[in-house]
Amino acid sequence: MVKYKMVPEILKMMGNLDQVRNIGIIAHVDHGKTTTSDTLLAAAGIISQKVAGEALATDYLEVEQKRGITVKAANVSLYHEVDGKSYVINLIDTPGHVDFTGKVTRSLRVLDGAIVVVDAVEGIMTQTETVLRQALEERVRPLLFINKVDRLIKELKYTPQQMQQRFVEIIKDINKLIMNQAEPEFRDKWLLDPAKGQVAFGSAKEKWGFTIPVSAKKGINLSHVIDAYNKGKEAIEELAKEVPIANSLLDMVIKYVPNPREAQKYRIPKIWKGDINSTIGKAMLEADPNGSAVMLINDMRVDPHAGLVATGRLFSGYLESGKEVWLVNSKVPQKILQVSLYMGPTREVADRVVAGNILAVLGLDKARAGETVVDVAYKDEMAPFERLHYVSEPVVTVAVEPKNTKDLPKLIESLYRLSIEDPNLVVKINEETGEYLLSGMGPLHLEIAMTFLKDNYGVEVTTSPPVIVYRESIRTTSDVFEGKSPNKHNKFYISVEPLNEETIKLIQEGQVFNDQDFRDRAKILRDKAGWDYDEARKIWLVEDNINIFVDKTSGLQYLREVKDTILQAFRLAMKEGPLANEPVRGVKVVLHDAVIHEDPAHRGPAQIYPAVRNAIFAGMLSAKPTLLEPIQKLDIRLPMDYLSGVTAIITKKRGKILTVAEAGDLTRVIAEIPVAESFDLASELRSVTAGKAFWGLEFSRWSPVPDSLLMDVVKKIRERKGLPLEPPKVSDFLSP
């Protein structure tokens, strides 16, 4: 039985962790996540039953309502009763579009279970696979809801046997993904068994649905559902009263998603690399409300009235207004001004919230997504949570300028705030041209950002056409080059070489990172990527764009004093490479020797930056430099008759078909296509398949631009950036 309860009752229950569940709704775009959330909100009395399914209550931003897609993660705390016992369910509705996967990654970090929503007709799509993989990586238990079952009846006219067959195929596909991607200890435990009620079937929009145990209890089967659709609207409404989808889903959640105390026992060792046996480690494993407060922030929002609101999960202790806390990554103390619960767009103020729950906090204006918050008393003992690993990277850029020049200060402030709310948006100012550049995951991501600038901050902007962000890299090892400072008193002897695929993968997966113990890092690189152990111990910096700086010198005078300046010079060189001023990726820079002046006045940044940069750039230009372009994976399902037309489009766009397989009545094509060629892909696919294909895109990898196109692409980028058309030569960076 579900009924609406006021916030005080929810707060009272939050103290008893057996009655708490933290779940998310994840899926491919348009498979019905937000509509599913609506039905759950209506069941809890937060919105009217009449508008559930059309209200899209968790899509409370105007841009989401207009476009019918979710672009941020919305939080709600729901009340639900099963067999007379009350529960509180902290729910997050996440985006499904590939451009917003960053939000999904951040949401999953604070959840223990996820309902994977799959369209009964479309089945498992690219983004379904991606979000399920992300959930399993974060040790979040998946459950399945096969939605839009009404489409099988209305559009495909399936018999009960055909419908059953379709369900079996989808469950089999999901279980296969769980088998392949879950860690061994969870593989068998988390496989979905429909007979136990771990899979729900229904239609969120029509508000009916059931699990197999519910259908047995109520005596309802697929034939009854088909009859209801044949009879018309009233019979469907009757069906929704008989088997409301909200009850089936929430009952499933309460039975199979672990409570925070159980979940934290196996999730904390995965997402936190501190000492599990320390006081803080034990408090988090137990979700101890009396331990030190530890909160992980997964989302920052700008509230026009209250300023920055931090949303996150409390893993131990409690938070209340007035409490002093320490931000581990930012290394600053802050004071909590208010704690509250989310009820969709509104926040309900609470006196205190305890461990195991998701909450909103005011006062942490220096925090960013991914920040670790701890009691000030424990600031020296706390290790930060694992860094969030995003599936995609910002690969599309637009130049932004205000329509009215007087809005320039407002634009700068607004862009800064946007990048706080969404860390996957990268804001950069081009010093030479004075352009404001905004990079995002894809064209839609940037379009939504422009809408936010106008609607939320009142800044009207004009933008350039979107351009692709490339990466610069090298293909061979260079000789050692000498870089001299302008005053000729400092010399650096540097070579560069490409990082192998294994090393790149280890950095991407977060197994190798910058603040790691150098001995642990060296062992991992030796065992998994074939590095020499002694060389791996000498790594000075693992840079965000996946580049490494190694110091192979020994016993050099004054090197320690200029170490930070050298590393800053390395970072700057990696930000804009020599070929086309694009970011550098996958390069190892090795310092072999140096001559450093004894007088600090002669070895400042103005001397060291150019010396280090010139040696790195000369090395890169002599090591077969190339550009890497972002490649997307394209997953298309279409009737067989249209296959040749689709194949022609993919080939024309420098794409590559990976597999073609039967998927029920349709043919499934998996291909790769460069992002640079994909801007008009949607309209071309629609026209060649008469609108009968559906597809998904996701970021796949970086791949070298073909040699035949390389110089053309380089010249176009240089022209756009106002640089000389001819790229520099090695000799340009060598001192006479």
XYZ file of C-alpha atoms in Angstrom, residues 120-513:
394
model
C 9.785 -3.838 -25.173
C 10.007 -3.123 -28.922
C 13.493 -1.598 -29.187
C 15.143 -3.920 -26.654
C 18.718 -3.417 -25.451
C 20.269 -0.338 -27.126
C 23.806 1.120 -26.915
C 23.029 3.395 -24.014
C 21.301 0.549 -22.121
C 24.577 -1.372 -22.344
C 26.592 1.682 -21.289
C 24.490 2.581 -18.233
C 24.316 -1.063 -17.126
C 28.113 -1.333 -17.430
C 28.496 1.888 -15.419
C 26.159 0.527 -12.716
C 28.033 -2.777 -12.428
C 31.376 -0.938 -12.232
C 30.033 1.022 -9.251
C 28.631 -2.208 -7.664
C 25.040 -0.998 -8.029
C 22.547 -3.873 -8.181
C 20.406 -3.858 -11.357
C 16.696 -4.796 -11.608
C 14.749 -4.778 -14.872
C 11.534 -3.098 -15.988
C 10.392 -3.991 -19.523
C 8.346 -0.910 -20.419
C 6.032 0.009 -23.318
C 4.546 -3.502 -23.472
C 1.461 -1.798 -24.947
C 3.513 -1.234 -28.140
C 3.792 -5.014 -28.619
C -0.013 -5.197 -28.544
C -0.967 -1.999 -30.415
C 1.809 -1.777 -33.006
C 3.045 -5.336 -33.515
C -0.204 -7.203 -32.680
C 1.736 -9.898 -30.758
C 0.072 -12.982 -29.279
C 0.782 -13.819 -25.582
C 3.335 -16.449 -26.749
C 5.182 -13.929 -28.949
C 5.185 -11.395 -26.106
C 6.608 -13.982 -23.739
C 9.284 -14.841 -26.287
C 10.211 -11.150 -26.579
C 10.534 -10.841 -22.791
C 12.766 -13.928 -22.641
C 15.061 -12.431 -25.331
C 15.422 -9.129 -23.443
C 16.057 -10.832 -20.068
C 18.605 -13.126 -21.713
C 20.415 -10.100 -23.235
C 20.532 -8.271 -19.894
C 21.751 -11.384 -18.051
C 24.452 -11.872 -20.675
C 25.683 -8.316 -20.021
C 25.648 -8.962 -16.253
C 27.614 -12.212 -16.739
C 30.224 -10.433 -18.883
C 30.602 -7.248 -16.882
C 29.813 -7.880 -13.208
C 32.643 -8.770 -10.842
C 32.853 -12.535 -10.130
C 31.447 -12.286 -6.579
C 28.227 -10.576 -7.805
C 27.741 -12.351 -11.113
C 25.488 -15.189 -9.971
C 23.857 -13.215 -7.153
C 22.697 -10.442 -9.481
C 21.475 -12.454 -12.461
C 17.803 -11.614 -12.957
C 15.242 -14.326 -12.297
C 11.753 -13.253 -13.443
C 10.128 -16.037 -11.382
C 11.457 -14.420 -8.181
C 9.993 -11.048 -9.142
C 13.242 -9.348 -10.221
C 11.737 -8.282 -13.565
C 8.606 -6.144 -14.021
C 6.543 -5.939 -17.228
C 4.136 -3.135 -18.066
C 3.475 0.325 -19.423
C 4.533 3.315 -17.301
C 2.415 5.673 -19.389
C -0.738 3.560 -18.940
C 0.270 2.988 -15.248
C -0.137 -0.827 -15.181
C 2.508 -3.468 -14.648
C 3.371 -6.598 -12.712
C 6.053 -9.083 -11.802
C 5.451 -12.839 -12.134
C 4.674 -13.257 -8.366
C 2.161 -10.358 -8.581
C 0.496 -11.833 -11.689
C 0.182 -15.203 -9.915
C -1.280 -13.557 -6.806
C -3.781 -11.427 -8.759
C -4.557 -14.060 -11.391
C -3.667 -11.735 -14.278
C -1.773 -12.854 -17.377
C -0.849 -11.473 -20.806
C -4.161 -12.624 -22.342
C -6.009 -10.402 -19.810
C -3.795 -7.472 -20.833
C -4.518 -8.002 -24.542
C -8.267 -8.241 -23.758
C -8.116 -4.929 -21.865
C -6.542 -3.228 -24.895
C -9.173 -4.714 -27.194
C -11.951 -3.380 -24.931
C -10.594 0.170 -24.776
C -9.614 2.961 -22.386
C -11.822 2.061 -19.409
C -10.592 -1.535 -19.314
C -6.971 -0.308 -19.375
C -7.714 2.076 -16.467
C -9.283 -0.840 -14.601
C -6.139 -2.890 -15.251
C -4.006 -0.053 -13.833
C -6.111 -0.100 -10.632
C -5.801 -3.887 -10.385
C -1.999 -4.009 -10.940
C -0.508 -0.506 -10.494
C 3.038 -0.448 -11.853
C 4.276 1.673 -8.921
C 3.462 -1.084 -6.418
C 5.207 -3.775 -8.450
C 8.334 -1.664 -8.967
C 8.616 -0.384 -5.393
C 7.928 -3.834 -3.917
C 10.674 -5.214 -6.179
C 13.053 -2.478 -5.025
C 12.387 -3.077 -1.345
C 12.814 -6.820 -1.675
C 15.956 -6.912 -3.835
C 17.888 -3.644 -3.444
C 20.045 -3.904 -0.316
C 19.662 -1.324 2.453
C 22.541 1.181 2.800
C 24.268 -0.741 5.610
C 24.409 -3.988 3.575
C 25.413 -2.168 0.366
C 28.182 -0.089 1.957
C 29.935 -3.240 3.184
C 30.854 -4.169 -0.413
C 30.637 -0.754 -2.131
C 33.012 1.215 0.124
C 36.089 -0.979 -0.637
C 35.377 -0.374 -4.351
C 34.815 3.396 -4.335
C 37.152 4.401 -1.483
C 40.840 3.550 -1.420
C 41.541 4.580 2.197
C 42.292 2.184 5.077
C 39.164 0.069 5.625
C 40.336 -0.792 9.161
C 40.668 2.855 10.243
C 38.015 4.502 12.446
C 36.530 6.248 9.399
C 36.716 3.071 7.253
C 34.814 1.032 9.859
C 32.207 3.786 10.334
C 31.520 3.842 6.573
C 31.312 0.046 6.290
C 28.679 0.079 9.046
C 26.979 3.311 7.874
C 27.414 4.354 11.525
C 25.275 7.437 12.348
C 27.570 8.186 15.317
C 30.833 8.050 13.321
C 32.587 10.936 11.601
C 30.397 12.618 8.976
C 31.555 11.531 5.503
C 29.647 12.770 2.461
C 30.368 12.306 -1.222
C 29.034 15.117 -3.403
C 27.751 13.893 -6.762
C 26.029 17.031 -8.017
C 26.248 20.819 -7.640
C 23.313 23.019 -8.622
C 22.914 26.763 -8.747
C 19.735 27.834 -6.955
C 18.814 31.439 -7.900
C 17.706 32.136 -4.300
C 20.033 29.994 -2.191
C 23.268 29.925 -4.232
C 25.127 26.652 -4.686
C 23.367 23.494 -3.477
C 25.489 20.357 -3.003
C 23.692 17.025 -3.411
C 25.277 13.778 -2.272
C 25.265 10.659 -0.134
C 26.162 10.551 3.524
C 28.210 7.384 4.095
C 28.647 7.789 7.876
C 27.818 10.181 10.703
C 25.162 12.892 10.462
C 24.895 16.436 9.099
C 23.012 19.395 10.565
C 23.150 23.153 10.123
C 26.099 24.863 11.815
C 28.398 21.824 11.520
C 32.029 22.539 10.507
C 33.312 20.250 7.740
C 36.469 19.872 5.644
C 36.538 19.554 1.831
C 39.236 16.948 1.162
C 39.986 17.772 -2.520
C 39.707 21.565 -2.194
C 41.526 21.477 1.190
C 39.317 24.154 2.776
C 36.994 24.210 5.819
C 33.325 25.153 5.291
C 30.268 25.558 7.483
C 26.961 23.854 6.697
C 24.134 26.391 6.598
C 21.205 24.025 5.945
C 20.428 20.372 5.223
C 17.356 19.288 3.260
C 15.692 16.493 1.284
C 14.826 16.693 -2.391
C 11.238 16.376 -3.490
C 11.856 16.838 -7.249
C 12.292 20.563 -7.912
C 11.687 21.592 -4.282
C 13.818 21.084 -1.182
C 12.315 20.339 2.240
C 14.445 21.577 5.139
C 15.489 18.971 7.734
C 17.038 19.419 11.197
C 19.450 16.556 10.688
C 20.078 13.759 8.162
C 21.963 10.577 9.094
C 24.262 8.138 7.250
C 22.946 6.045 4.358
C 20.753 8.782 2.875
C 20.884 11.200 -0.055
C 20.559 14.858 0.917
C 21.049 18.457 -0.232
C 23.369 20.838 1.650
C 23.758 24.632 1.554
C 27.022 26.344 2.495
C 29.531 24.205 0.584
C 30.128 26.761 -2.173
C 33.777 25.719 -2.675
C 32.788 22.083 -3.387
C 32.491 20.487 -6.836
C 31.017 17.173 -8.075
C 33.233 14.328 -6.817
C 34.237 16.205 -3.625
C 34.678 14.317 -0.329
C 33.314 16.081 2.778
C 34.415 15.040 6.308
C 34.227 16.324 9.901
C 36.960 18.919 10.471
C 38.341 16.782 13.337
C 39.151 13.954 10.876
C 40.600 16.081 8.063
C 44.087 14.526 8.313
C 42.820 10.927 8.358
C 40.405 11.074 5.422
C 41.366 9.794 1.980
C 39.223 11.094 -0.915
C 36.780 8.829 -2.764
C 37.897 7.290 -6.060
C 37.741 9.711 -8.961
C 34.680 9.396 -11.172
C 35.466 7.784 -14.532
C 33.429 9.176 -17.386
C 32.461 7.021 -20.357
C 32.873 9.864 -22.833
C 35.028 12.979 -23.148
C 34.151 16.482 -24.382
C 34.659 16.201 -28.164
C 32.622 19.067 -29.676
C 33.373 22.788 -29.221
C 31.557 26.032 -30.017
C 32.751 29.639 -29.721
C 30.268 31.703 -27.679
C 29.773 35.454 -27.618
C 26.993 37.586 -26.127
C 24.528 39.277 -28.494
C 24.894 42.459 -26.424
C 28.469 43.444 -25.593
C 27.342 44.751 -22.195
C 26.449 41.143 -21.242
C 30.110 40.014 -21.409
C 30.753 40.051 -17.597
C 27.413 38.231 -17.130
C 28.427 35.623 -19.774
C 31.740 34.931 -18.003
C 29.962 34.457 -14.653
C 27.236 32.275 -16.258
C 29.739 30.027 -18.062
C 31.626 29.597 -14.777
C 28.414 28.551 -13.023
C 27.428 26.195 -15.849
C 30.788 24.407 -15.576
C 30.221 23.983 -11.808
C 26.798 22.405 -12.378
C 28.093 20.188 -15.182
C 31.804 19.218 -14.898
C 31.576 17.656 -18.392
C 31.290 21.139 -19.893
C 34.763 22.629 -20.380
C 35.078 26.412 -20.623
C 38.233 27.900 -22.129
C 39.284 31.385 -23.208
C 41.448 31.600 -26.313
C 44.001 34.259 -25.291
C 44.894 35.181 -28.911
C 41.413 35.564 -30.370
C 39.587 36.444 -27.143
C 36.953 33.783 -27.944
C 35.050 31.960 -25.216
C 35.123 28.285 -26.125
C 32.686 25.765 -24.682
C 33.363 22.041 -25.153
C 30.795 19.318 -24.485
C 29.980 15.652 -25.117
C 28.032 16.348 -28.321
C 25.955 18.939 -30.201
C 22.858 18.378 -28.002
C 24.887 18.854 -24.796
C 26.053 22.267 -26.058
C 22.596 23.205 -27.340
C 21.113 22.567 -23.888
C 23.927 24.626 -22.310
C 22.991 27.564 -24.586
C 19.337 27.190 -23.552
C 20.396 27.287 -19.872
C 22.422 30.471 -20.520
C 19.328 32.144 -21.913
C 16.621 30.773 -19.561
C 18.512 30.623 -16.255
C 21.000 33.464 -16.584
C 19.293 35.787 -19.081
C 22.270 35.846 -21.467
C 21.454 35.685 -25.187
C 24.436 34.326 -27.112
C 25.492 33.663 -30.678
C 27.577 30.567 -31.343
C 29.853 29.381 -34.103
C 28.961 26.101 -35.871
C 30.119 23.166 -33.669
C 33.645 21.921 -34.363
C 35.325 18.681 -33.370
C 38.027 18.667 -30.707
C 40.957 16.525 -31.861
C 43.901 15.249 -29.802
C 47.551 15.380 -30.836
C 49.759 12.338 -30.416
C 52.928 10.665 -31.746
C 53.692 7.287 -33.298
C 57.421 6.711 -32.628
C 60.078 7.501 -30.003
C 62.090 10.693 -30.553
C 65.772 11.413 -30.013
C 66.820 13.464 -26.979
C 66.444 17.206 -27.699
C 68.031 20.097 -25.850
C 65.761 22.938 -24.737
C 67.559 26.159 -23.720
C 66.094 28.960 -21.637
C 66.036 32.412 -23.272
C 68.936 33.529 -21.046
C 70.926 30.369 -22.067
C 71.632 29.541 -18.364
C 69.285 26.503 -18.129
C 69.225 23.452 -20.389
C 66.860 20.453 -20.411
C 67.466 17.206 -22.316
C 64.110 15.632 -23.134
C 62.720 12.824 -25.326
C 59.132 11.763 -26.006
C 57.529 8.413 -26.803
C 53.964 7.130 -27.276
C 52.294 5.423 -24.284
C 51.220 1.856 -24.995
C 47.517 0.925 -25.074
C 47.765 -0.923 -21.730
C 49.035 2.198 -19.928
C 46.338 4.389 -21.502
C 43.678 1.878 -20.395
C 45.024 1.749 -16.818
C 44.888 5.559 -16.543
C 41.391 5.666 -18.096
C 40.096 3.049 -15.659
C 41.627 4.895 -12.717
C 44.024 2.091 -11.758
C 46.937 4.476 -12.332
C 46.534 8.079 -11.171
